[in-house]
Amino acid sequence: MKLLSTLLLSIFCLTVFAQEETEGYKFETVYDLEATCVKDQHRSGTCWSFSALGFFESEMIRIGKDPANLSEMFVVRHCYADKAVKYVRLHGSLNFAGGGAFQDAVYVMKKYGMVPEEAYTGLQYGEESHVHGEMDAVLKGYVDAVITNKNKKLSTAWKNGFDGVLDAYLGAEPTSFEVNGKSYTPQTYMKEQVGLDMDDYIQVSSYSHHPTYEKFVIEVPDNWLWGEVYNVTIDDLMTIFEHSLENGYSIGWAADISEKGFSHTKGMAIVPESDSKEMSGSERSKWETMTRADRNKMLYSFDKPVKEKEITAEMRQEAFDNYQTTDDHGMQITGMVTDQNGTKYFKVKNSWNTNNKYDGYFYASEAFVKYKTMSIMINKNALTKDLKKKLSIK
């Protein structure tokens, strides 16, 4: 099909934000990396695809490629198709839903290639934005029916039928398309236009139920590929965040944002200190006389910096073990700022459109990132030499 150019800079909203100042927060930029514009996953559970491809779009910019708008639904389609095969093979003993993880995008790009958004929007079902409730339910019902069928064996038609449902909702996979008058396949577009080596990308986490500096399969429901992460200490993890940004590498960030301390509207994510034992005498006295409503108003008004918890590895592990930190959301970290008290915040590109205070971005405090990070995806070259050696990465 004939496509308009995907390289118009005006489409992609490269962002370099200056100092922000609003309602008591005074942010000074430390690092601010280029990124393509904020997109909208709308009513779909595909944050992992949006954040992963946003990360790779920034990687393309980093190596000197023109800005691109890669197709999130191309990744979603292939993951659903291959996840269905695994789900059926495992007799349904696998999480089958629209969720996923960063390694899913790596998997698709290595195996199937990539296409620009214009070649595959995934909007073939009468909606202008992604609304996947019906599709998710139909696909789940289909594979469950295949597993529970009374024929005592699988038919030769079930996979074609499943692909037909994907075609109906997302559209048939493009086998060839044109960009700027040149014809591509998904494989040649990946090689010539994206130009990234997928073997350069790794995932890193930090939990104590597995040995440090070894790889493990992270135990989250959406990890249908059983992807491995490198396990490091919490101090190592925070070093990776800053070292990556300092050297021009953005970060794919898988985290839990279900806390009270996260506000999309206000564009903030914090972990306020609410334990009176950690307060000074006068602070404690005032705290203990306040109502619960007044305490919450003070902690979560997001109108000025507040004292935050000191996060430990033990707190991270307890939250993970007790389902308080889950595979909740995928985002991209593109920068870092400090407030007037010197507290660090990471600048986070979300995929919930631009209808908040910071045009679709938010600022997550160092404490929040330290506490609620599940895993990150980085270019392995963003690691320090010391960590590369500890992880046996060349």
mmCIF file with all atom_site columns, C-alpha atoms in Angstrom, residues 31 33 55 202-206 212-213 229-253 333 335-336 344 346 366 369 373 375-391 393:
data_model
loop_
_atom_site.group_PDB
_atom_site.id
_atom_site.type_symbol
_atom_site.label_atom_id
_atom_site.label_alt_id
_atom_site.label_comp_id
_atom_site.label_asym_id
_atom_site.label_entity_id
_atom_site.label_seq_id
_atom_site.pdbx_PDB_ins_code
_atom_site.Cartn_x
_atom_site.Cartn_y
_atom_site.Cartn_z
_atom_site.occupancy
_atom_site.B_iso_or_equiv
_atom_site.pdbx_formal_charge
_atom_site.auth_seq_id
_atom_site.auth_comp_id
_atom_site.auth_asym_id
_atom_site.auth_atom_id
_atom_site.pdbx_PDB_model_num
ATOM 1  C CA . TYR A 1 31  ? 19.004 14.764  32.096 1.00 0.00 ? 31  TYR A CA 1
ATOM 2  C CA . LEU A 1 33  ? 16.600 12.628  26.411 1.00 0.00 ? 33  LEU A CA 1
ATOM 3  C CA . PHE A 1 55  ? 11.961 2.976   24.097 1.00 0.00 ? 55  PHE A CA 1
ATOM 4  C CA . ILE A 1 202 ? 18.482 -6.971  28.390 1.00 0.00 ? 202 ILE A CA 1
ATOM 5  C CA . GLN A 1 203 ? 16.157 -6.816  31.383 1.00 0.00 ? 203 GLN A CA 1
ATOM 6  C CA . VAL A 1 204 ? 17.278 -6.201  34.938 1.00 0.00 ? 204 VAL A CA 1
ATOM 7  C CA . SER A 1 205 ? 15.537 -6.586  38.287 1.00 0.00 ? 205 SER A CA 1
ATOM 8  C CA . SER A 1 206 ? 16.378 -6.654  41.987 1.00 0.00 ? 206 SER A CA 1
ATOM 9  C CA . THR A 1 212 ? 22.459 -11.785 42.947 1.00 0.00 ? 212 THR A CA 1
ATOM 10 C CA . TYR A 1 213 ? 24.217 -11.317 39.595 1.00 0.00 ? 213 TYR A CA 1
ATOM 11 C CA . VAL A 1 229 ? 16.038 -10.876 33.973 1.00 0.00 ? 229 VAL A CA 1
ATOM 12 C CA . TYR A 1 230 ? 19.449 -10.182 35.489 1.00 0.00 ? 230 TYR A CA 1
ATOM 13 C CA . ASN A 1 231 ? 19.284 -9.861  39.271 1.00 0.00 ? 231 ASN A CA 1
ATOM 14 C CA . VAL A 1 232 ? 21.281 -7.049  40.892 1.00 0.00 ? 232 VAL A CA 1
ATOM 15 C CA . THR A 1 233 ? 21.282 -5.254  44.238 1.00 0.00 ? 233 THR A CA 1
ATOM 16 C CA . ILE A 1 234 ? 18.952 -2.315  44.768 1.00 0.00 ? 234 ILE A CA 1
ATOM 17 C CA . ASP A 1 235 ? 21.951 0.035   44.827 1.00 0.00 ? 235 ASP A CA 1
ATOM 18 C CA . ASP A 1 236 ? 23.117 -1.425  41.505 1.00 0.00 ? 236 ASP A CA 1
ATOM 19 C CA . LEU A 1 237 ? 19.654 -0.910  40.061 1.00 0.00 ? 237 LEU A CA 1
ATOM 20 C CA . MET A 1 238 ? 19.588 2.762   40.983 1.00 0.00 ? 238 MET A CA 1
ATOM 21 C CA . THR A 1 239 ? 23.100 3.185   39.594 1.00 0.00 ? 239 THR A CA 1
ATOM 22 C CA . ILE A 1 240 ? 21.857 1.747   36.291 1.00 0.00 ? 240 ILE A CA 1
ATOM 23 C CA . PHE A 1 241 ? 19.051 4.313   36.149 1.00 0.00 ? 241 PHE A CA 1
ATOM 24 C CA . GLU A 1 242 ? 21.370 7.293   36.517 1.00 0.00 ? 242 GLU A CA 1
ATOM 25 C CA . HIS A 1 243 ? 24.279 5.915   34.498 1.00 0.00 ? 243 HIS A CA 1
ATOM 26 C CA . SER A 1 244 ? 21.946 5.096   31.597 1.00 0.00 ? 244 SER A CA 1
ATOM 27 C CA . LEU A 1 245 ? 20.418 8.560   31.472 1.00 0.00 ? 245 LEU A CA 1
ATOM 28 C CA . GLU A 1 246 ? 23.794 10.257  31.926 1.00 0.00 ? 246 GLU A CA 1
ATOM 29 C CA . ASN A 1 247 ? 25.087 8.415   28.873 1.00 0.00 ? 247 ASN A CA 1
ATOM 30 C CA . GLY A 1 248 ? 22.064 9.072   26.661 1.00 0.00 ? 248 GLY A CA 1
ATOM 31 C CA . TYR A 1 249 ? 20.163 5.790   27.093 1.00 0.00 ? 249 TYR A CA 1
ATOM 32 C CA . SER A 1 250 ? 16.477 5.867   28.018 1.00 0.00 ? 250 SER A CA 1
ATOM 33 C CA . ILE A 1 251 ? 14.935 3.050   30.072 1.00 0.00 ? 251 ILE A CA 1
ATOM 34 C CA . GLY A 1 252 ? 11.940 0.769   29.673 1.00 0.00 ? 252 GLY A CA 1
ATOM 35 C CA . TRP A 1 253 ? 10.313 0.798   33.109 1.00 0.00 ? 253 TRP A CA 1
ATOM 36 C CA . ILE A 1 333 ? 11.969 6.832   31.581 1.00 0.00 ? 333 ILE A CA 1
ATOM 37 C CA . GLY A 1 335 ? 15.108 11.951  32.046 1.00 0.00 ? 335 GLY A CA 1
ATOM 38 C CA . MET A 1 336 ? 15.741 13.102  35.591 1.00 0.00 ? 336 MET A CA 1
ATOM 39 C CA . LYS A 1 344 ? 15.584 13.321  42.539 1.00 0.00 ? 344 LYS A CA 1
ATOM 40 C CA . PHE A 1 346 ? 12.643 10.458  37.078 1.00 0.00 ? 346 PHE A CA 1
ATOM 41 C CA . GLU A 1 366 ? 13.625 8.299   43.494 1.00 0.00 ? 366 GLU A CA 1
ATOM 42 C CA . VAL A 1 369 ? 11.172 4.168   41.555 1.00 0.00 ? 369 VAL A CA 1
ATOM 43 C CA . THR A 1 373 ? 10.233 -0.966  39.997 1.00 0.00 ? 373 THR A CA 1
ATOM 44 C CA . SER A 1 375 ? 12.151 -4.672  36.101 1.00 0.00 ? 375 SER A CA 1
ATOM 45 C CA . ILE A 1 376 ? 13.741 -2.466  33.484 1.00 0.00 ? 376 ILE A CA 1
ATOM 46 C CA . MET A 1 377 ? 14.815 -2.914  29.877 1.00 0.00 ? 377 MET A CA 1
ATOM 47 C CA . ILE A 1 378 ? 18.062 -1.274  28.832 1.00 0.00 ? 378 ILE A CA 1
ATOM 48 C CA . ASN A 1 379 ? 20.702 -1.398  26.161 1.00 0.00 ? 379 ASN A CA 1
ATOM 49 C CA . LYS A 1 380 ? 23.445 -3.555  27.689 1.00 0.00 ? 380 LYS A CA 1
ATOM 50 C CA . ASN A 1 381 ? 25.966 -0.866  26.752 1.00 0.00 ? 381 ASN A CA 1
ATOM 51 C CA . ALA A 1 382 ? 24.309 1.415   29.304 1.00 0.00 ? 382 ALA A CA 1
ATOM 52 C CA . LEU A 1 383 ? 25.809 -0.724  32.103 1.00 0.00 ? 383 LEU A CA 1
ATOM 53 C CA . THR A 1 384 ? 28.949 0.291   33.946 1.00 0.00 ? 384 THR A CA 1
ATOM 54 C CA . LYS A 1 385 ? 32.047 -1.785  33.241 1.00 0.00 ? 385 LYS A CA 1
ATOM 55 C CA . ASP A 1 386 ? 31.868 -3.166  36.773 1.00 0.00 ? 386 ASP A CA 1
ATOM 56 C CA . LEU A 1 387 ? 28.282 -4.394  36.356 1.00 0.00 ? 387 LEU A CA 1
ATOM 57 C CA . LYS A 1 388 ? 29.013 -5.878  32.951 1.00 0.00 ? 388 LYS A CA 1
ATOM 58 C CA . LYS A 1 389 ? 31.792 -7.877  34.562 1.00 0.00 ? 389 LYS A CA 1
ATOM 59 C CA . LYS A 1 390 ? 29.603 -9.019  37.476 1.00 0.00 ? 390 LYS A CA 1
ATOM 60 C CA . LEU A 1 391 ? 26.858 -10.098 35.078 1.00 0.00 ? 391 LEU A CA 1
ATOM 61 C CA . ILE A 1 393 ? 27.975 -9.495  29.787 1.00 0.00 ? 393 ILE A CA 1
#
